[in-house]
């Protein structure tokens, strides 16, 4: 705290983790309890400690001794000049064969830097030229090869002193019948890394220029080959090699960033591509060697360089290429890194960034953070050691060599002595003694500059004594020879090939000074204490030796353990007992366990540990107490026998429900997602159940106790590391994709964690590990935590949670078949979560009891009906199905099964396919929404013997009147025929009249299976009520009769009255305009139920012409438009006029119409009487065409077909259109009856297999009775006349005409409406009652409407037609009013009844009101007129 005096002392420190209460358990779900087998896991495990053995080779340390001698051959003092020391490029050219070579020669080629041309070019590019030797004989000496390269080359020889050649081998068997030539590039112009020599490796006789002047090698085996290798590749460096140090330093761990390097050399500046901040030496090497002015570099990592903040990188870049070195002349000094090598950071590459507060941020934006890339030191190369002995001390020589070639060739351990040739300074010798740790050091070469050569003086380096180093081979067990410097991978492969060894990991340390190595062998796949590897030596070198040592003894399980249940304990069980042995032991030891299944889970671990899954299979054993393991007799570090409940067992109780919920994520002390507010481990919870959704009733509560024996670690990250902690102990960093072994070994390395097992699985964006704690310090395992991670990206997370609760809890002692509301909450160190707002619901329930109210009914000799009632327990609506079983034996050993769906209180099931006379036993069980688990409750068994029966009742019986002495009877066959096919039906309608027996073969059927029978009998009387019954009959006999519920009376329309007279007065003082018609009632033996009469009258000669209007419209003026008119008096005849101008005169239009159909060959004379007038419209013309109306002809009288117009614009823009309308339908004298066509048509087999029925209706009537598909004309006529809207019709059948819709004609009927006046509505057809075996069939009706789809004719109302229908049934006469004197009239009478309307007309009579002689004049008077 601070006041005016100053600051007080600081408080003590404390820390906390931001966290809150657990989230709400929205995942909570519940359900009724089923039988669940208890499953427990048994894990036998021990801590993982792998066997580790080391294999070490060694030799005595003998130091390398070399001398560097500078001397003047003339005895002159060496008072000027400089020299350099280097390791020369060495290449070995060797040829070999499988048998002695008798002839042959080869060539050599070498592409090297042309220093003079490169300087002359001046563009920053290295120019090369190529050495080509002549053919070198296979017997060539070292001197021959040297001369071939230096002075006898056919192109670009290297010059005297360029190389030193040593030949090895003697062409004997031991040297593969060949020679080897070691070529060292010692000349001034050939320093550093030289390109590899090339040749014809097949020795086929090719020469250096591509010809064949060389001799191919000849041997008996014909297998000679040439090989060229560079044993010191990229190690040709020395004090004359230019070099530069490159340092990358940062205050923070660099996450990303790039830089470039530039080289200014040979007149050009070249810059590399962007180099990543974490590039290794090879990456930097490749980037530089991609430049045109760099031929070779060697990049070495400075591992011993001081690491600022522990996150720096340091490289030494040796410009080791021939083109980077001096050629010994002043004209080509080589590259000078001090002025020619630089770092480029100009913004063209990715900027350097680090994570600041887990956010990727530029270094420039992070306070007190810096990153730098520098070249703190350089070396220009060339000749840097003074040849004057007084100026170059032994320390100067050792320092120069160490700086130039450490660590490539030797370490810092070197001693140099100087001795003078004489006091005159004519020579000096430097003796170099290398440390014992350097082994056999490469021989140095000494080169002097031009000043030294001008003395003249020379410089020579020579090896006095080689250092002791290993060579040769060694053996491991029965292996093949293993090279002394074998790689870790080579040794690993050798060991893994040994019998009994599966998987090892081998690492190799650095070579010591004698090229001795130590290989560390970790036995990854072999458990326990592994036998020590046996090694044999064939190594060469002073005191060469090999030794194998066990570094760490591998841990392995052994001994026995026991398992206990309640107060019973097993005998000792071997740690590696198989599942069968453990199963047998449990069954022998535990009296309450009769059925248990044990399976091994997964593979055996490296310690010999294994896991088993124990499933308790006894019926209704429920929740088994956890087995207790006794592991005191197990051996091995961390040995444990651990038992864990995997699945909680449960009985199928009707008073219990299970609880399931997902454990929340984010409830761990770790970097959980930002969306989580938990952040602390779950410590417990509460589950509540209540019948009341508000939980204000009798609430039952159960506590939840979390088990941290299994924990799930989930990491979502791309890269980086994380750590886990247990009781404050923290693991080493683990990669984001750590293997199961890495996680296990890291946890078992913690002090309080002894034995765990780990499994890993991939998830979206990362991995998760399931960690099972088997042995640990303390009573119960603690929650894992995780400190701040180093994962990328910044929003990566580490979550640790428990396994989900999958039916891990049960609520018991609840009320069956009542819905419970269940809620839950979890608790952590911060308190309780809220209860889930929407409670889960479940109903405790169990399987149904056995069904009751059982009975059997014999149906036939092979069928029995089983009746049963719903089970007494549980709601009936919960029953989803029944299973019925029947068998010839009461034990139901081989039952037949039928599944039944029924939700009624009483159910029926018919079972067929039984044997006549055989006794059968039946039982049934109910199933509801509860899963059946071998706990089905079967009913008691009933038995019956099937025998054949008479048919059962017909169904769906209905009777309809269809004529005065006819009824139409419709019924469905019985659902059961009693075992024999039904052959006939018996129809009865009167006690005193015999029944009618109808064979099934004679009946036709509707598609829904109903039969239709037209019952005509003279005993049926019109308007008398009859009750019809139907019985089915088979071989056994007649079934019971089914009686129609309602009595039905046959009926029909009245017959026609008889007109007795139609007359007018003979005289009258007024004009005679009336006529009186009289009639007698219809003569009928039936009661027609007449309710009234109608009188109709009409003119005998009055006509009305047809008028059609042709209109041509346009939207703009026309000039070229033309149109035509066509006329089709029948469907098969059409005639068209010539093209008419758009403004044709009325006369032209009339002429074209009159001439329709005319030709020289024939004159159809389609239109004879027509009158045309034209009128002008606002946007066109109208032509009025009047047809007929001729006193001499009737050709075009009546309602005729409309004309059809067609227009052609012929380029006009006025969008012309032609329309034709009828403004007055024509009527002919006496009118015309409507004729409609009815056709039954089909396709394919439908034309021959059609059956069934159809119905018709007219206007607002109901449908007729069913009409047979093959009805005759009378049946159709009779059916239509039963309709109240249809009077007298005449139906004729003519099946010889064609079909009008293109289908095949089956029947054709012409229906003439004799008493329905005018153009009547089309008949409506319902043909859904037709049946076909295949193909199609349908009924078409063609109306008389001039549509030209058929030859049907429209009805026309007669002229001056009128009627009166207000006479009652007693009327016998009627006076017709308003007649025209002198005009003939026709008249007729029709009777009607309530149900069927009007019957046929009476005979038609005619009358003409008389024209009288005028009467005498009245009121005659005379007046005088004066003229």
Coordinates of N, CA and C in Angstrom, one line a residue, residues 90 406 457 520 1028 1060 1212:
X90 N 40.2 -35.4 -52.6 CA 40.7 -36.7 -52.9 C 39.6 -37.5 -53.6
X406 N 38.5 -26.9 -37.8 CA 37.7 -27.4 -36.7 C 36.2 -27.0 -37.0
X457 N 61.8 -20.9 -53.0 CA 61.6 -21.7 -51.9 C 60.4 -22.6 -52.1
X520 N 23.6 -47.4 -28.5 CA 22.7 -47.6 -27.4 C 21.4 -48.3 -28.0
X1028 N -83.4 -59.2 -49.9 CA -82.6 -60.2 -50.6 C -81.6 -60.7 -49.7
X1060 N -105.6 -39.3 -77.2 CA -106.8 -39.6 -77.9 C -107.3 -38.6 -78.9
X1212 N -46.1 -8.7 -93.1 CA -46.7 -7.5 -92.5 C -46.4 -7.5 -91.0

